[in-house]
GROMACS .gro file of C-alpha atoms in nm:
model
  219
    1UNK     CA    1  12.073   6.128  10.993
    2UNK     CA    2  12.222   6.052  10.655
    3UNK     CA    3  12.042   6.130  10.315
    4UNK     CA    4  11.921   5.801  10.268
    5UNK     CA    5  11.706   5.798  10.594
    6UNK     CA    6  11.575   6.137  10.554
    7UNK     CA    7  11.474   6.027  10.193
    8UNK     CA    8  11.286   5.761  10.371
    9UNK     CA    9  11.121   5.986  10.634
   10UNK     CA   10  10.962   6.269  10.338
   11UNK     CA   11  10.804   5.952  10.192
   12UNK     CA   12  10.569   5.903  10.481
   13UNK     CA   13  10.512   6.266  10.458
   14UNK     CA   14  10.531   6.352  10.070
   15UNK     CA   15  10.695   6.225   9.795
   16UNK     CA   16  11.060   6.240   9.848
   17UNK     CA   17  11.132   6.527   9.554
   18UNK     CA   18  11.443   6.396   9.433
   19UNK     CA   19  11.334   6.069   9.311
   20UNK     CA   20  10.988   6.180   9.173
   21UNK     CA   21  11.017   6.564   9.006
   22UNK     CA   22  10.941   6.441   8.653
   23UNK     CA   23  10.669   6.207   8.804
   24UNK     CA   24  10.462   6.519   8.953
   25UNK     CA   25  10.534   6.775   8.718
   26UNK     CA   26  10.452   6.565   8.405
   27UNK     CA   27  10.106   6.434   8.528
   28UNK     CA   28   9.864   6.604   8.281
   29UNK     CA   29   9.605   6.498   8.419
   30UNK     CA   30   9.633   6.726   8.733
   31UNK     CA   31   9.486   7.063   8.763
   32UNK     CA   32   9.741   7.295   8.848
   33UNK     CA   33   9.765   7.653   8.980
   34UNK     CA   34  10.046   7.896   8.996
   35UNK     CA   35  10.036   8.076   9.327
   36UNK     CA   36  10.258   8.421   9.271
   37UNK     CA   37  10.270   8.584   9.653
   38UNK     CA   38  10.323   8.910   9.739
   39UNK     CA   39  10.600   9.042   9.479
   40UNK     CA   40  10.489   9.403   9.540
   41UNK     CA   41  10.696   9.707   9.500
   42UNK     CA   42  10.770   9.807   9.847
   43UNK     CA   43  11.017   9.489   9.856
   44UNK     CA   44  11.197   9.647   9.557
   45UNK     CA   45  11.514   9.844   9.628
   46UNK     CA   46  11.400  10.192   9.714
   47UNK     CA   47  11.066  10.016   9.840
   48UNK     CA   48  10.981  10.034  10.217
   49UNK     CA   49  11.062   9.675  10.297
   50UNK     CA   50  11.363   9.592  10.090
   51UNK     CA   51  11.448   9.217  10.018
   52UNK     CA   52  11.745   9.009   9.937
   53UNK     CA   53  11.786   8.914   9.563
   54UNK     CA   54  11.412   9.032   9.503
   55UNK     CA   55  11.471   9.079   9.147
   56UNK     CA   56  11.635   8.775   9.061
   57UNK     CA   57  11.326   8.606   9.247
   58UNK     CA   58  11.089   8.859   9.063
   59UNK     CA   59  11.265   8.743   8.720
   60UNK     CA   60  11.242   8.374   8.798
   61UNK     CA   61  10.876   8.447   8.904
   62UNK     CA   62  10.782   8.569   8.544
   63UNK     CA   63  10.951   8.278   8.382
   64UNK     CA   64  10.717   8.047   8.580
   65UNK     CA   65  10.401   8.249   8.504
   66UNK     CA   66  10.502   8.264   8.095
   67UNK     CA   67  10.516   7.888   8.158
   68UNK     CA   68  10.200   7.888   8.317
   69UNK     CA   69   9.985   8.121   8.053
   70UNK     CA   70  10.128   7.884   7.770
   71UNK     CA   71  10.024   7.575   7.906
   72UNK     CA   72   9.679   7.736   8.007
   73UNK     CA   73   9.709   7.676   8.352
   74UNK     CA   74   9.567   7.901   8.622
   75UNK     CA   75   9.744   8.182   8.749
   76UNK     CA   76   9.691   8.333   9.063
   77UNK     CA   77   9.792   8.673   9.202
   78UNK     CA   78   9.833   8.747   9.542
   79UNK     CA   79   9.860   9.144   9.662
   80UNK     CA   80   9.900   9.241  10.054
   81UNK     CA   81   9.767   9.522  10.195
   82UNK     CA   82   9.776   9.642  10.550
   83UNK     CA   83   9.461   9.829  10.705
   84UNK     CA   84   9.614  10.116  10.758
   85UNK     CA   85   9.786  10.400  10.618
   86UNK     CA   86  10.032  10.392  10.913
   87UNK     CA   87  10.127  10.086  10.809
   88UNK     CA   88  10.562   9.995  10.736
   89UNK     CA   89  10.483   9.874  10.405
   90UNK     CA   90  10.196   9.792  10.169
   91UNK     CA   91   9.956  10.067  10.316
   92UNK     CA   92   9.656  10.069  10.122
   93UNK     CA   93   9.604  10.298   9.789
   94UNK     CA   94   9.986  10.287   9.803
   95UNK     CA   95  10.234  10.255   9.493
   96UNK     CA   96  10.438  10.047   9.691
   97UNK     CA   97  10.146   9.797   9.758
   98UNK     CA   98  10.068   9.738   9.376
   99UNK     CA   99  10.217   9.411   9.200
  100UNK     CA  100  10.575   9.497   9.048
  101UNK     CA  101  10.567   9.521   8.690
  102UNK     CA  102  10.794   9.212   8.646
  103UNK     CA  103  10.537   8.995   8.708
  104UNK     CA  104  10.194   9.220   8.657
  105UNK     CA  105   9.864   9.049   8.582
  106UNK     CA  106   9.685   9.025   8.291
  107UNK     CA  107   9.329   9.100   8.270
  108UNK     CA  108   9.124   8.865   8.361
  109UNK     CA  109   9.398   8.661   8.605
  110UNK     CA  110   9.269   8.658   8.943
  111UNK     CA  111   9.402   8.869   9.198
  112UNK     CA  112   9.334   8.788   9.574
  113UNK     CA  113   9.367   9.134   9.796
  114UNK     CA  114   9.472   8.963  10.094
  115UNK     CA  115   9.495   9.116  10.500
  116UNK     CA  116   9.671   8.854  10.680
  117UNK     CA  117  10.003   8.650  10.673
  118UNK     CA  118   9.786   8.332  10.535
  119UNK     CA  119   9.635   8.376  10.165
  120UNK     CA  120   9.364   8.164  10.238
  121UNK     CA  121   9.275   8.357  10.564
  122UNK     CA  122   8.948   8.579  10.501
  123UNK     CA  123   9.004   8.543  10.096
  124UNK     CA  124   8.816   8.375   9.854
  125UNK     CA  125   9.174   8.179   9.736
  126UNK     CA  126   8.997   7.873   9.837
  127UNK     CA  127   8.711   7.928   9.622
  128UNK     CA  128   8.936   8.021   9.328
  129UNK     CA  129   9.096   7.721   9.338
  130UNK     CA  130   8.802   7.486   9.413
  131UNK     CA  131   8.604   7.676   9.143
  132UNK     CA  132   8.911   7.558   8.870
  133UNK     CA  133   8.912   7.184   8.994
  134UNK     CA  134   9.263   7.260   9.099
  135UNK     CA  135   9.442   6.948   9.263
  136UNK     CA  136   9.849   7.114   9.233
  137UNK     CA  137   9.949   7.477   9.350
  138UNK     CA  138  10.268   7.549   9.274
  139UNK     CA  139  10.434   7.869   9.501
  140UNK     CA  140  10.666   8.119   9.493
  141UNK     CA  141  10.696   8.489   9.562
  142UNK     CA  142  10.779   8.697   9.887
  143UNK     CA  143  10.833   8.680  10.212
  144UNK     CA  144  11.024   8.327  10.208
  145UNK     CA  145  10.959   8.313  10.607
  146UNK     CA  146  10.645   8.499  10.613
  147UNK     CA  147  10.374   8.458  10.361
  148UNK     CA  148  10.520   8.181  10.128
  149UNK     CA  149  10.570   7.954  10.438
  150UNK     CA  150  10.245   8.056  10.521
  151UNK     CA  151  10.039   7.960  10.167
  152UNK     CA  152  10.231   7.655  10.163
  153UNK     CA  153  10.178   7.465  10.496
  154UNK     CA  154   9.763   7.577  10.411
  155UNK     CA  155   9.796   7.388  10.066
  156UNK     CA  156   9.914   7.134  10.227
  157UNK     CA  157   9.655   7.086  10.509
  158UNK     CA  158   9.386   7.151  10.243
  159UNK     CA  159   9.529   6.851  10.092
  160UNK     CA  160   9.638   7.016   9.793
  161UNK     CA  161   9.982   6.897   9.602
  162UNK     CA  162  10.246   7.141   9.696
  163UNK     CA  163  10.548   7.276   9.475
  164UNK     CA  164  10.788   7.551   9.581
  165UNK     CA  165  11.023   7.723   9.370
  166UNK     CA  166  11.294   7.804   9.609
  167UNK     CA  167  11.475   8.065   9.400
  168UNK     CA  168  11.156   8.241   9.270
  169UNK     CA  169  11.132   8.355   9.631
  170UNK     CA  170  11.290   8.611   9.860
  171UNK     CA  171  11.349   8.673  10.175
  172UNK     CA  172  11.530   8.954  10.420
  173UNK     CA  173  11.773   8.968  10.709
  174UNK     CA  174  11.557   8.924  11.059
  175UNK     CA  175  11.702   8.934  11.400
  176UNK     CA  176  11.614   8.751  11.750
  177UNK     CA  177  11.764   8.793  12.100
  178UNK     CA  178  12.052   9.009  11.963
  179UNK     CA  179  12.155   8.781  11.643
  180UNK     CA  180  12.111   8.877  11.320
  181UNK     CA  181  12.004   8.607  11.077
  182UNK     CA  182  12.182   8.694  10.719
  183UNK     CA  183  11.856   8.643  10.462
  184UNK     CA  184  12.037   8.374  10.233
  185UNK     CA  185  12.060   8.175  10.597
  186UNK     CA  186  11.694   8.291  10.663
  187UNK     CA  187  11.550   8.157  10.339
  188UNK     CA  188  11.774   7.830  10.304
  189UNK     CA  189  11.628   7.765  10.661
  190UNK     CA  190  11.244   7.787  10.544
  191UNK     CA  191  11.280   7.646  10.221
  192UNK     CA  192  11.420   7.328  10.371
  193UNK     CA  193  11.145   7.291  10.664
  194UNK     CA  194  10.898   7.319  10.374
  195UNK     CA  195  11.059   7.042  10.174
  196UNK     CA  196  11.096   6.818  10.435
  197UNK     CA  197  10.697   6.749  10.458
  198UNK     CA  198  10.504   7.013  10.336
  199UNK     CA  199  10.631   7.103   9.923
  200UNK     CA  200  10.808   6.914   9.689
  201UNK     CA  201  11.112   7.207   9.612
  202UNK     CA  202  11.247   7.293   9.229
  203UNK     CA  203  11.455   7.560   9.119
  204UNK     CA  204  11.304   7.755   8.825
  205UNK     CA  205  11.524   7.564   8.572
  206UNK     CA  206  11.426   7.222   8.676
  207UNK     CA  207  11.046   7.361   8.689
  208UNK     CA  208  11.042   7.458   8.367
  209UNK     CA  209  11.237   7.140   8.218
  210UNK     CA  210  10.982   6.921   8.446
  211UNK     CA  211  10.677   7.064   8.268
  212UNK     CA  212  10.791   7.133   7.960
  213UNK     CA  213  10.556   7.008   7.694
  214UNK     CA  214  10.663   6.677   7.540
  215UNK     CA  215  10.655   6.694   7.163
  216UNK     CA  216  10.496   6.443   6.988
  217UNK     CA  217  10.624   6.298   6.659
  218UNK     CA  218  10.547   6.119   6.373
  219UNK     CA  219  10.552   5.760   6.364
   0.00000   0.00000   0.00000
């Protein structure tokens, strides 16, 4: 299927990204909410769960919340922890389970302490969001094939407007039946699934350029 038809097919299912970006991110009239997932220290190198190019995502993440604080928009933390002590990563009371300091909340930004794979799932993210008249989430953070593919496809079935930003997230090398998936494959996999229906997708830079503030001048 060439690029032309698959243009065609997103526009049933969203707006086909590359013809609309400054559309959708210039509508000032939408409530928007960053959604920061899960950039915790274990997936740090010398964490527990070590992922591919987490820093680079962790920087871009910070760029996107800066944005996101100067505009006055609402940013939301999410921070995993498992149940248990015995857990492989995240184990509660842990310094690996606390937000990275790259991308640390401020007081008063709202920080959903989260048990499952789904954000929404036994949270009050919902609530956040309905509370702020939110209409746009905009995603990014960590695992690219676990718990941002997760918060996404739930925006989008709570009929939210959905933005990723593909290289503010990170993912890790997984293996099935005996293959190993390299994480660059693993992550370029999910991050085009979600862009075919569920997200409109941006790299940081043409985030920020999309909703940078338009300045007015004199006439």
């Amino acid at each position: 299927m060439g690029e032309a038809a698959l243009c065609s097919v997103r526009s049933i299912l969203i707006a086909c990204p590359q013809s609309n970006i400054g559309e959708v991110m210039n509508n000032s009239e939408t409530k928007r909410a960053l959604i920061v997932v899960d950039i915790q220290n274990d997936y740090f190198p010398g964490g527990k769960w070590t992922l591919h190019n987490m820093e680079a995502a962790a920087n871009n993440a910070a760029l996107l919340i800066q944005s996101a604080r100067s505009s006055g928009e609402l940013v939301v933390h999410i921070r995993h922890e498992f149940p248990s002590v015995e857990a492989p990563f995240f184990a509660p009371g842990s310094k690996g389970a606390e937000i990275n300091e790259t991308v640390k909340n401020h007081d008063g930004e709202e920080v959903v302490v989260k048990h499952q794979i789904n954000s929404y799932r036994d949270t009050n993210l919902k609530e956040i969001l309905d509370r702020h008249n939110i209409e746009e989430v905009v995603i990014c953070g960590a695992m690219s094939h676990m718990c941002v593919d997760a918060v996404t496809r739930a925006s989008n079935d709570f009929g939210y407007k959905v933005n990723v930003v593909h290289d503010a997230c990170a993912s890790r090398d997984l293996e099935f039946n005996g293959t190993v998936v390299p994480a660059a494959q693993v992550h370029a996999a999910f991050m085009s699934a979600l862009g075919f229906a569920y997200a409109t997708m941006h790299s940081t830079q043409e985030y920020l350029a999309a909703t940078k503030p338009k300045v007015q001048t004199a006439k």
